[in-house]
Amino acid sequence: MARAPASGGGNDRLSVEVRDLTAGYDDRIVLRNINWTVPCGTSAAIIGPNGGGKSTLLRTLVGKLPPLAGTVRVLGRPPREARHLLAYLPQHEEIDWQFPIRAIDVVLQGVLARTPWWRPPGKDALAAAMAALERVRLTGEADRPIGALSGGQRQRVLIARALLQDAQVILLDEPATGLDARAQHDLLDVVDDLKREGRTVIATTHDLNCLTDHFDTVLCLRGEVICQGPPEVALKPEHLLAVFGKHVPLVTAEGRVTIFEHRR
Amino acid sequence: MSTVVELLAEPFQYGFMARAFLGVSLIAVLAGVVGTFVMLKGLAFIGDAIAHASFGGLVAAMLLGVPLHLGALAFALLTAAGLTALGRKTALRADTSLAILFTGAFALGVLGLATRSNFAGDLSALLVGSVLAIRPADIYWIAAAAVITGVLLAAAFRHLVYISFDPAGAEAAGLPVAGLQWLLLSLVALTVVVSLQAVGVVLVVALMITPAATASLFVRRLERLMVTAVACGLAATWLGLYLSYYLSTPPGATVVTVATAQFTIGLIVRRLGRGRGAARPPRTA
């Protein structure tokens, strides 16, 4: 898979490079002193409580929120110049799943980011869209309404759209929400495929689940970086306590969420 | 048999009835296509707001002696732009600011109209329209709006679907989401303005929403939804105009009443069909 050439002196081996980032909104600062890098072809999980700055960090990566201080680079360039190389899968409720389109129509949206608006999708695009659906193991669902698919299938349709866009960096906002353990593992299989192609997958989650364990690195956020590293380092109990306070949410193998209350 | 044909043909011996059929049919096509998006995006209230705001523009144009359509279009487009801007900064709840905006413009319109001698006549003509007073020039306006809307919708169709389905994902992928939203609202504004003459401020939203809603009872795919909405709108237009001709009822209101009846019957048919276990695709899994 061809990697996009970098411009502007950034490091093109890094899909995401965040240096001394401070970010927030008019009235409050949400993130301070964030330093974080994600190498190309790896997966990274961002965990932390609600309000801990996960969404804010994603908004700086997609170029929607300019940093108050520090720099953000995506594939070596400012986020807004890397948008065609990046796909953002919003939280489940931000999408109108009852909109009357088929799965294949959603996948075909992937070409809109990189073709001129006056050029309709040809046979090539349709073939590429079918191939993308096959890669996320949804060939049989192409003609079904998107609203008729399960939560895990919907997510994989959006990943197929990112594949058609040929996005090198794929951001998933709370992908585990509403997925049972089985669907999470299906998603992980797809994530592994994406990594093998040199793509980078970044996912946020507010609880601990199958995903976090299987990602290459974990970033624990609570307004600042509490810790980061491979799961076995970052997910140590003392770090989790620092991130989540005394209530540590855990997802069991059956997909049930348990709140672990730590007593001192 | 020949009497049926005579009954159907009779209204067309009058130029004003022929223009009414042609004009409202064009509106039904335009409103059906635009209305499908309005319904799917939940913009019915916004369509209503644009219609009321354009009333202010219409009256302003009337007082200034400039073409009415231009005044209405200016106000409608300004409202569309204002709504797009408001949508991006949601300090006030959107429907609150909307209500303030359009009732204000509407009240100004009523005040302006009150300075004229034929206040009551003018007001009712603008509120419920006057189908039978459609002039050839109005037909040209409606046809031009239909062509412009058709071209723009065809060009931006897939982009509009993308931002309607997944605005956050579309914006991240670099689509001009705000511009596309403004385009959609502007098409709503254009539809409203050219329909005002025929059906008036109060009924114009019904022509956009009701046929689309009826279609959505039976059809799932977006393209088919639009075609079905247009067909429903045309059926309501023709049946409504014939009824109004023979029963001497107000034409605009008759058309909307037929469209509403269509929807009600559709709803009942859907319920009965479901009761007998008719095959429907599951909505969610």
mmCIF file of N, CA and C in Angstrom, chain B residues 12-131:
data_model
loop_
_atom_site.group_PDB
_atom_site.id
_atom_site.type_symbol
_atom_site.label_atom_id
_atom_site.label_comp_id
_atom_site.label_asym_id
_atom_site.label_seq_id
_atom_site.Cartn_x
_atom_site.Cartn_y
_atom_site.Cartn_z
ATOM 1 N N PHE B 12 -59.971 22.848 -18.290
ATOM 2 C CA PHE B 12 -58.868 23.340 -19.114
ATOM 3 C C PHE B 12 -59.312 24.345 -20.172
ATOM 4 N N GLN B 13 -60.657 24.524 -20.329
ATOM 5 C CA GLN B 13 -61.074 25.560 -21.272
ATOM 6 C C GLN B 13 -60.789 26.946 -20.713
ATOM 7 N N TYR B 14 -60.543 27.040 -19.401
ATOM 8 C CA TYR B 14 -60.194 28.322 -18.806
ATOM 9 C C TYR B 14 -58.675 28.410 -18.685
ATOM 10 N N GLY B 15 -58.110 29.486 -19.194
ATOM 11 C CA GLY B 15 -56.667 29.659 -19.121
ATOM 12 C C GLY B 15 -56.161 29.608 -17.684
ATOM 13 N N PHE B 16 -56.910 30.219 -16.761
ATOM 14 C CA PHE B 16 -56.406 30.269 -15.372
ATOM 15 C C PHE B 16 -56.371 28.879 -14.756
ATOM 16 N N MET B 17 -57.321 27.995 -15.138
ATOM 17 C CA MET B 17 -57.284 26.635 -14.588
ATOM 18 C C MET B 17 -56.122 25.837 -15.186
ATOM 19 N N ALA B 18 -55.914 26.017 -16.493
ATOM 20 C CA ALA B 18 -54.791 25.313 -17.121
ATOM 21 C C ALA B 18 -53.475 25.732 -16.464
ATOM 22 N N ARG B 19 -53.355 27.052 -16.214
ATOM 23 C CA ARG B 19 -52.125 27.534 -15.548
ATOM 24 C C ARG B 19 -52.036 26.997 -14.128
ATOM 25 N N ALA B 20 -53.178 26.874 -13.457
ATOM 26 C CA ALA B 20 -53.163 26.336 -12.093
ATOM 27 C C ALA B 20 -52.651 24.894 -12.097
ATOM 28 N N PHE B 21 -53.185 24.090 -13.010
ATOM 29 C CA PHE B 21 -52.741 22.693 -13.089
ATOM 30 C C PHE B 21 -51.244 22.619 -13.385
ATOM 31 N N LEU B 22 -50.810 23.399 -14.383
ATOM 32 C CA LEU B 22 -49.403 23.351 -14.767
ATOM 33 C C LEU B 22 -48.505 23.846 -13.629
ATOM 34 N N GLY B 23 -48.877 25.004 -13.067
ATOM 35 C CA GLY B 23 -48.045 25.613 -12.019
ATOM 36 C C GLY B 23 -47.929 24.720 -10.796
ATOM 37 N N VAL B 24 -49.068 24.228 -10.297
ATOM 38 C CA VAL B 24 -49.011 23.440 -9.065
ATOM 39 C C VAL B 24 -48.353 22.085 -9.322
ATOM 40 N N SER B 25 -48.499 21.552 -10.549
ATOM 41 C CA SER B 25 -47.808 20.299 -10.867
ATOM 42 C C SER B 25 -46.292 20.494 -10.797
ATOM 43 N N LEU B 26 -45.825 21.600 -11.368
ATOM 44 C CA LEU B 26 -44.384 21.884 -11.287
ATOM 45 C C LEU B 26 -43.933 22.024 -9.837
ATOM 46 N N ILE B 27 -44.773 22.711 -9.051
ATOM 47 C CA ILE B 27 -44.441 22.864 -7.628
ATOM 48 C C ILE B 27 -44.387 21.500 -6.944
ATOM 49 N N ALA B 28 -45.340 20.628 -7.312
ATOM 50 C CA ALA B 28 -45.378 19.311 -6.676
ATOM 51 C C ALA B 28 -44.100 18.524 -6.958
ATOM 52 N N VAL B 29 -43.582 18.642 -8.194
ATOM 53 C CA VAL B 29 -42.341 17.952 -8.541
ATOM 54 C C VAL B 29 -41.184 18.511 -7.714
ATOM 55 N N LEU B 30 -41.072 19.834 -7.728
ATOM 56 C CA LEU B 30 -39.992 20.511 -7.001
ATOM 57 C C LEU B 30 -40.069 20.210 -5.503
ATOM 58 N N ALA B 31 -41.284 20.381 -4.954
ATOM 59 C CA ALA B 31 -41.459 20.204 -3.511
ATOM 60 C C ALA B 31 -41.258 18.741 -3.109
ATOM 61 N N GLY B 32 -41.624 17.811 -3.984
ATOM 62 C CA GLY B 32 -41.451 16.407 -3.649
ATOM 63 C C GLY B 32 -39.983 16.041 -3.506
ATOM 64 N N VAL B 33 -39.169 16.551 -4.437
ATOM 65 C CA VAL B 33 -37.738 16.229 -4.422
ATOM 66 C C VAL B 33 -37.053 16.894 -3.221
ATOM 67 N N VAL B 34 -37.252 18.207 -3.079
ATOM 68 C CA VAL B 34 -36.630 18.929 -1.961
ATOM 69 C C VAL B 34 -37.213 18.442 -0.637
ATOM 70 N N GLY B 35 -38.545 18.197 -0.645
ATOM 71 C CA GLY B 35 -39.217 17.795 0.585
ATOM 72 C C GLY B 35 -38.712 16.477 1.146
ATOM 73 N N THR B 36 -38.248 15.581 0.270
ATOM 74 C CA THR B 36 -37.723 14.309 0.763
ATOM 75 C C THR B 36 -36.533 14.554 1.698
ATOM 76 N N PHE B 37 -35.637 15.451 1.280
ATOM 77 C CA PHE B 37 -34.513 15.795 2.160
ATOM 78 C C PHE B 37 -34.999 16.506 3.419
ATOM 79 N N VAL B 38 -35.972 17.408 3.242
ATOM 80 C CA VAL B 38 -36.489 18.156 4.390
ATOM 81 C C VAL B 38 -37.045 17.196 5.432
ATOM 82 N N MET B 39 -37.798 16.192 4.961
ATOM 83 C CA MET B 39 -38.369 15.239 5.902
ATOM 84 C C MET B 39 -37.272 14.400 6.568
ATOM 85 N N LEU B 40 -36.339 13.885 5.751
ATOM 86 C CA LEU B 40 -35.320 12.990 6.291
ATOM 87 C C LEU B 40 -34.414 13.707 7.282
ATOM 88 N N LYS B 41 -34.110 14.974 7.017
ATOM 89 C CA LYS B 41 -33.223 15.715 7.914
ATOM 90 C C LYS B 41 -33.984 16.376 9.059
ATOM 91 N N GLY B 42 -35.300 16.183 9.104
ATOM 92 C CA GLY B 42 -36.073 16.788 10.177
ATOM 93 C C GLY B 42 -36.081 18.299 10.096
ATOM 94 N N LEU B 43 -36.217 18.832 8.875
ATOM 95 C CA LEU B 43 -36.145 20.274 8.674
ATOM 96 C C LEU B 43 -37.530 20.898 8.495
ATOM 97 N N ALA B 44 -38.598 20.162 8.825
ATOM 98 C CA ALA B 44 -39.945 20.677 8.569
ATOM 99 C C ALA B 44 -40.145 22.040 9.237
ATOM 100 N N PHE B 45 -39.710 22.126 10.484
ATOM 101 C CA PHE B 45 -39.869 23.367 11.230
ATOM 102 C C PHE B 45 -39.063 24.483 10.571
ATOM 103 N N ILE B 46 -37.881 24.135 10.090
ATOM 104 C CA ILE B 46 -37.030 25.131 9.434
ATOM 105 C C ILE B 46 -37.674 25.596 8.131
ATOM 106 N N GLY B 47 -38.283 24.663 7.392
ATOM 107 C CA GLY B 47 -38.994 25.043 6.177
ATOM 108 C C GLY B 47 -40.108 26.026 6.489
ATOM 109 N N ASP B 48 -40.822 25.736 7.566
ATOM 110 C CA ASP B 48 -41.890 26.620 8.009
ATOM 111 C C ASP B 48 -41.322 28.000 8.354
ATOM 112 N N ALA B 49 -40.186 28.009 9.046
ATOM 113 C CA ALA B 49 -39.551 29.272 9.437
ATOM 114 C C ALA B 49 -39.181 30.084 8.204
ATOM 115 N N ILE B 50 -38.601 29.405 7.213
ATOM 116 C CA ILE B 50 -38.202 30.113 5.995
ATOM 117 C C ILE B 50 -39.433 30.684 5.293
ATOM 118 N N ALA B 51 -40.517 29.912 5.284
ATOM 119 C CA ALA B 51 -41.743 30.392 4.642
ATOM 120 C C ALA B 51 -42.257 31.661 5.329
ATOM 121 N N HIS B 52 -42.278 31.638 6.663
ATOM 122 C CA HIS B 52 -42.770 32.815 7.391
ATOM 123 C C HIS B 52 -41.855 34.016 7.202
ATOM 124 N N ALA B 53 -40.534 33.755 7.218
ATOM 125 C CA ALA B 53 -39.590 34.856 7.044
ATOM 126 C C ALA B 53 -39.736 35.465 5.655
ATOM 127 N N SER B 54 -39.971 34.625 4.654
ATOM 128 C CA SER B 54 -40.070 35.149 3.298
ATOM 129 C C SER B 54 -41.323 36.009 3.141
ATOM 130 N N PHE B 55 -42.304 35.794 4.008
ATOM 131 C CA PHE B 55 -43.489 36.650 4.015
ATOM 132 C C PHE B 55 -43.074 38.095 4.285
ATOM 133 N N GLY B 56 -42.160 38.262 5.257
ATOM 134 C CA GLY B 56 -41.649 39.609 5.538
ATOM 135 C C GLY B 56 -41.005 40.209 4.306
ATOM 136 N N GLY B 57 -40.241 39.406 3.581
ATOM 137 C CA GLY B 57 -39.568 39.886 2.374
ATOM 138 C C GLY B 57 -40.554 40.247 1.284
ATOM 139 N N LEU B 58 -41.587 39.436 1.196
ATOM 140 C CA LEU B 58 -42.621 39.675 0.188
ATOM 141 C C LEU B 58 -43.276 41.046 0.408
ATOM 142 N N VAL B 59 -43.619 41.314 1.671
ATOM 143 C CA VAL B 59 -44.285 42.579 1.985
ATOM 144 C C VAL B 59 -43.324 43.748 1.755
ATOM 145 N N ALA B 60 -42.067 43.565 2.171
ATOM 146 C CA ALA B 60 -41.075 44.622 1.958
ATOM 147 C C ALA B 60 -40.972 44.946 0.468
ATOM 148 N N ALA B 61 -40.951 43.904 -0.366
ATOM 149 C CA ALA B 61 -40.856 44.115 -1.810
ATOM 150 C C ALA B 61 -42.091 44.841 -2.330
ATOM 151 N N MET B 62 -43.230 44.457 -1.786
ATOM 152 C CA MET B 62 -44.486 45.072 -2.196
ATOM 153 C C MET B 62 -44.459 46.569 -1.909
ATOM 154 N N LEU B 63 -43.986 46.938 -0.705
ATOM 155 C CA LEU B 63 -43.962 48.348 -0.311
ATOM 156 C C LEU B 63 -42.920 49.125 -1.107
ATOM 157 N N LEU B 64 -41.806 48.472 -1.436
ATOM 158 C CA LEU B 64 -40.733 49.156 -2.161
ATOM 159 C C LEU B 64 -40.977 49.155 -3.659
ATOM 160 N N GLY B 65 -41.944 48.370 -4.109
ATOM 161 C CA GLY B 65 -42.241 48.325 -5.527
ATOM 162 C C GLY B 65 -41.230 47.527 -6.342
ATOM 163 N N VAL B 66 -40.514 46.610 -5.704
ATOM 164 C CA VAL B 66 -39.606 45.734 -6.457
ATOM 165 C C VAL B 66 -40.317 44.388 -6.657
ATOM 166 N N PRO B 67 -39.834 43.542 -7.586
ATOM 167 C CA PRO B 67 -40.515 42.266 -7.813
ATOM 168 C C PRO B 67 -40.664 41.461 -6.519
ATOM 169 N N LEU B 68 -41.845 40.947 -6.285
ATOM 170 C CA LEU B 68 -42.148 40.253 -5.030
ATOM 171 C C LEU B 68 -41.234 39.056 -4.798
ATOM 172 N N HIS B 69 -40.997 38.297 -5.869
ATOM 173 C CA HIS B 69 -40.169 37.100 -5.717
ATOM 174 C C HIS B 69 -38.781 37.438 -5.203
ATOM 175 N N LEU B 70 -38.231 38.565 -5.697
ATOM 176 C CA LEU B 70 -36.878 38.938 -5.282
ATOM 177 C C LEU B 70 -36.844 39.251 -3.793
ATOM 178 N N GLY B 71 -37.859 40.000 -3.326
ATOM 179 C CA GLY B 71 -37.911 40.330 -1.906
ATOM 180 C C GLY B 71 -38.024 39.079 -1.056
ATOM 181 N N ALA B 72 -38.923 38.195 -1.458
ATOM 182 C CA ALA B 72 -39.125 36.970 -0.686
ATOM 183 C C ALA B 72 -37.867 36.104 -0.707
ATOM 184 N N LEU B 73 -37.243 36.016 -1.893
ATOM 185 C CA LEU B 73 -36.051 35.176 -2.019
ATOM 186 C C LEU B 73 -34.913 35.720 -1.164
ATOM 187 N N ALA B 74 -34.760 37.068 -1.173
ATOM 188 C CA ALA B 74 -33.696 37.669 -0.363
ATOM 189 C C ALA B 74 -33.882 37.314 1.102
ATOM 190 N N PHE B 75 -35.107 37.476 1.616
ATOM 191 C CA PHE B 75 -35.357 37.168 3.029
ATOM 192 C C PHE B 75 -35.166 35.683 3.306
ATOM 193 N N ALA B 76 -35.649 34.841 2.373
ATOM 194 C CA ALA B 76 -35.558 33.402 2.585
ATOM 195 C C ALA B 76 -34.095 32.949 2.603
ATOM 196 N N LEU B 77 -33.286 33.506 1.674
ATOM 197 C CA LEU B 77 -31.871 33.115 1.633
ATOM 198 C C LEU B 77 -31.126 33.632 2.857
ATOM 199 N N LEU B 78 -31.471 34.853 3.293
ATOM 200 C CA LEU B 78 -30.858 35.390 4.515
ATOM 201 C C LEU B 78 -31.188 34.488 5.707
ATOM 202 N N THR B 79 -32.434 34.054 5.783
ATOM 203 C CA THR B 79 -32.816 33.154 6.873
ATOM 204 C C THR B 79 -32.018 31.859 6.788
ATOM 205 N N ALA B 80 -31.888 31.327 5.562
ATOM 206 C CA ALA B 80 -31.128 30.085 5.384
ATOM 207 C C ALA B 80 -29.684 30.268 5.860
ATOM 208 N N ALA B 81 -29.076 31.405 5.488
ATOM 209 C CA ALA B 81 -27.703 31.664 5.913
ATOM 210 C C ALA B 81 -27.626 31.829 7.424
ATOM 211 N N GLY B 82 -28.613 32.545 7.982
ATOM 212 C CA GLY B 82 -28.650 32.742 9.431
ATOM 213 C C GLY B 82 -28.765 31.419 10.167
ATOM 214 N N LEU B 83 -29.592 30.536 9.633
ATOM 215 C CA LEU B 83 -29.778 29.237 10.278
ATOM 216 C C LEU B 83 -28.512 28.403 10.212
ATOM 217 N N THR B 84 -27.805 28.487 9.075
ATOM 218 C CA THR B 84 -26.556 27.746 8.963
ATOM 219 C C THR B 84 -25.561 28.242 10.006
ATOM 220 N N ALA B 85 -25.501 29.573 10.156
ATOM 221 C CA ALA B 85 -24.576 30.149 11.141
ATOM 222 C C ALA B 85 -24.989 29.742 12.553
ATOM 223 N N LEU B 86 -26.289 29.795 12.832
ATOM 224 C CA LEU B 86 -26.773 29.417 14.165
ATOM 225 C C LEU B 86 -26.459 27.964 14.450
ATOM 226 N N GLY B 87 -26.598 27.126 13.417
ATOM 227 C CA GLY B 87 -26.347 25.705 13.601
ATOM 228 C C GLY B 87 -24.939 25.429 14.088
ATOM 229 N N ARG B 88 -24.012 26.343 13.772
ATOM 230 C CA ARG B 88 -22.621 26.111 14.156
ATOM 231 C C ARG B 88 -22.324 26.621 15.551
ATOM 232 N N LYS B 89 -23.100 27.572 16.026
ATOM 233 C CA LYS B 89 -22.923 28.052 17.402
ATOM 234 C C LYS B 89 -24.247 27.861 18.117
ATOM 235 N N THR B 90 -24.348 26.811 18.884
ATOM 236 C CA THR B 90 -25.637 26.496 19.468
ATOM 237 C C THR B 90 -25.708 26.946 20.920
ATOM 238 N N ALA B 91 -25.424 28.243 21.130
ATOM 239 C CA ALA B 91 -25.547 28.765 22.486
ATOM 240 C C ALA B 91 -27.025 28.810 22.870
ATOM 241 N N LEU B 92 -27.836 29.407 21.974
ATOM 242 C CA LEU B 92 -29.280 29.357 22.147
ATOM 243 C C LEU B 92 -29.741 28.028 21.576
ATOM 244 N N ARG B 93 -30.755 27.442 22.149
ATOM 245 C CA ARG B 93 -31.299 26.246 21.505
ATOM 246 C C ARG B 93 -31.849 26.632 20.145
ATOM 247 N N ALA B 94 -31.551 25.810 19.171
ATOM 248 C CA ALA B 94 -31.813 26.187 17.784
ATOM 249 C C ALA B 94 -33.277 26.537 17.546
ATOM 250 N N ASP B 95 -34.193 25.765 18.112
ATOM 251 C CA ASP B 95 -35.595 26.038 17.790
ATOM 252 C C ASP B 95 -36.060 27.341 18.424
ATOM 253 N N THR B 96 -35.449 27.719 19.559
ATOM 254 C CA THR B 96 -35.802 28.995 20.182
ATOM 255 C C THR B 96 -35.403 30.156 19.285
ATOM 256 N N SER B 97 -34.144 30.154 18.845
ATOM 257 C CA SER B 97 -33.683 31.256 18.006
ATOM 258 C C SER B 97 -34.470 31.287 16.703
ATOM 259 N N LEU B 98 -34.802 30.103 16.232
ATOM 260 C CA LEU B 98 -35.568 30.003 14.988
ATOM 261 C C LEU B 98 -36.932 30.668 15.129
ATOM 262 N N ALA B 99 -37.608 30.331 16.226
ATOM 263 C CA ALA B 99 -38.951 30.873 16.442
ATOM 264 C C ALA B 99 -38.901 32.395 16.544
ATOM 265 N N ILE B 100 -37.883 32.913 17.247
ATOM 266 C CA ILE B 100 -37.739 34.366 17.381
ATOM 267 C C ILE B 100 -37.557 35.007 16.013
ATOM 268 N N LEU B 101 -36.667 34.413 15.237
ATOM 269 C CA LEU B 101 -36.319 34.953 13.927
ATOM 270 C C LEU B 101 -37.535 35.014 13.009
ATOM 271 N N PHE B 102 -38.248 33.891 12.890
ATOM 272 C CA PHE B 102 -39.275 33.877 11.837
ATOM 273 C C PHE B 102 -40.569 34.557 12.272
ATOM 274 N N THR B 103 -40.908 34.476 13.554
ATOM 275 C CA THR B 103 -42.104 35.208 13.963
ATOM 276 C C THR B 103 -41.853 36.709 13.889
ATOM 277 N N GLY B 104 -40.614 37.121 14.172
ATOM 278 C CA GLY B 104 -40.267 38.540 14.070
ATOM 279 C C GLY B 104 -40.422 39.050 12.651
ATOM 280 N N ALA B 105 -39.855 38.291 11.696
ATOM 281 C CA ALA B 105 -39.952 38.697 10.297
ATOM 282 C C ALA B 105 -41.412 38.704 9.842
ATOM 283 N N PHE B 106 -42.169 37.735 10.337
ATOM 284 C CA PHE B 106 -43.574 37.630 9.957
ATOM 285 C C PHE B 106 -44.360 38.841 10.484
ATOM 286 N N ALA B 107 -44.096 39.193 11.753
ATOM 287 C CA ALA B 107 -44.792 40.330 12.355
ATOM 288 C C ALA B 107 -44.476 41.616 11.600
ATOM 289 N N LEU B 108 -43.211 41.807 11.239
ATOM 290 C CA LEU B 108 -42.836 42.986 10.454
ATOM 291 C C LEU B 108 -43.609 43.013 9.142
ATOM 292 N N GLY B 109 -43.763 41.828 8.543
ATOM 293 C CA GLY B 109 -44.522 41.732 7.297
ATOM 294 C C GLY B 109 -45.958 42.163 7.487
ATOM 295 N N VAL B 110 -46.577 41.707 8.577
ATOM 296 C CA VAL B 110 -47.974 42.078 8.843
ATOM 297 C C VAL B 110 -48.073 43.586 9.059
ATOM 298 N N LEU B 111 -47.106 44.149 9.821
ATOM 299 C CA LEU B 111 -47.118 45.604 10.057
ATOM 300 C C LEU B 111 -47.012 46.354 8.736
ATOM 301 N N GLY B 112 -46.115 45.875 7.869
ATOM 302 C CA GLY B 112 -45.947 46.545 6.574
ATOM 303 C C GLY B 112 -47.217 46.478 5.749
ATOM 304 N N LEU B 113 -47.844 45.311 5.788
ATOM 305 C CA LEU B 113 -49.049 45.114 4.997
ATOM 306 C C LEU B 113 -50.188 46.007 5.485
ATOM 307 N N ALA B 114 -50.190 46.264 6.795
ATOM 308 C CA ALA B 114 -51.280 47.053 7.382
ATOM 309 C C ALA B 114 -51.280 48.492 6.888
ATOM 310 N N THR B 115 -50.163 48.946 6.309
ATOM 311 C CA THR B 115 -50.123 50.312 5.799
ATOM 312 C C THR B 115 -50.856 50.414 4.466
ATOM 313 N N ARG B 116 -51.248 49.282 3.910
ATOM 314 C CA ARG B 116 -51.924 49.331 2.611
ATOM 315 C C ARG B 116 -53.441 49.286 2.792
ATOM 316 N N SER B 117 -54.140 49.733 1.744
ATOM 317 C CA SER B 117 -55.588 49.879 1.881
ATOM 318 C C SER B 117 -56.289 48.517 1.924
ATOM 319 N N ASN B 118 -55.857 47.582 1.078
ATOM 320 C CA ASN B 118 -56.555 46.301 0.995
ATOM 321 C C ASN B 118 -55.889 45.270 1.914
ATOM 322 N N PHE B 119 -55.791 45.613 3.200
ATOM 323 C CA PHE B 119 -55.028 44.807 4.148
ATOM 324 C C PHE B 119 -55.520 43.353 4.208
ATOM 325 N N ALA B 120 -56.802 43.179 4.447
ATOM 326 C CA ALA B 120 -57.330 41.824 4.657
ATOM 327 C C ALA B 120 -57.180 40.974 3.394
ATOM 328 N N GLY B 121 -57.471 41.569 2.238
ATOM 329 C CA GLY B 121 -57.369 40.816 0.981
ATOM 330 C C GLY B 121 -55.937 40.399 0.704
ATOM 331 N N ASP B 122 -55.011 41.354 0.852
ATOM 332 C CA ASP B 122 -53.601 41.056 0.615
ATOM 333 C C ASP B 122 -53.117 39.963 1.556
ATOM 334 N N LEU B 123 -53.510 40.111 2.833
ATOM 335 C CA LEU B 123 -53.012 39.172 3.840
ATOM 336 C C LEU B 123 -53.469 37.753 3.511
ATOM 337 N N SER B 124 -54.751 37.597 3.208
ATOM 338 C CA SER B 124 -55.234 36.237 2.983
ATOM 339 C C SER B 124 -54.622 35.658 1.710
ATOM 340 N N ALA B 125 -54.397 36.511 0.685
ATOM 341 C CA ALA B 125 -53.776 36.003 -0.542
ATOM 342 C C ALA B 125 -52.372 35.479 -0.257
ATOM 343 N N LEU B 126 -51.642 36.189 0.617
ATOM 344 C CA LEU B 126 -50.273 35.765 0.913
ATOM 345 C C LEU B 126 -50.247 34.558 1.851
ATOM 346 N N LEU B 127 -51.243 34.476 2.725
ATOM 347 C CA LEU B 127 -51.223 33.397 3.716
ATOM 348 C C LEU B 127 -51.617 32.064 3.100
ATOM 349 N N VAL B 128 -52.688 32.047 2.301
ATOM 350 C CA VAL B 128 -53.139 30.769 1.771
ATOM 351 C C VAL B 128 -52.978 30.684 0.252
ATOM 352 N N GLY B 129 -52.407 31.701 -0.360
ATOM 353 C CA GLY B 129 -52.109 31.635 -1.781
ATOM 354 C C GLY B 129 -53.336 31.871 -2.643
ATOM 355 N N SER B 130 -53.094 32.028 -3.943
ATOM 356 C CA SER B 130 -54.207 32.175 -4.873
ATOM 357 C C SER B 130 -53.843 31.435 -6.157
ATOM 358 N N VAL B 131 -54.151 30.134 -6.134
ATOM 359 C CA VAL B 131 -53.790 29.248 -7.232
ATOM 360 C C VAL B 131 -54.331 29.760 -8.560
#
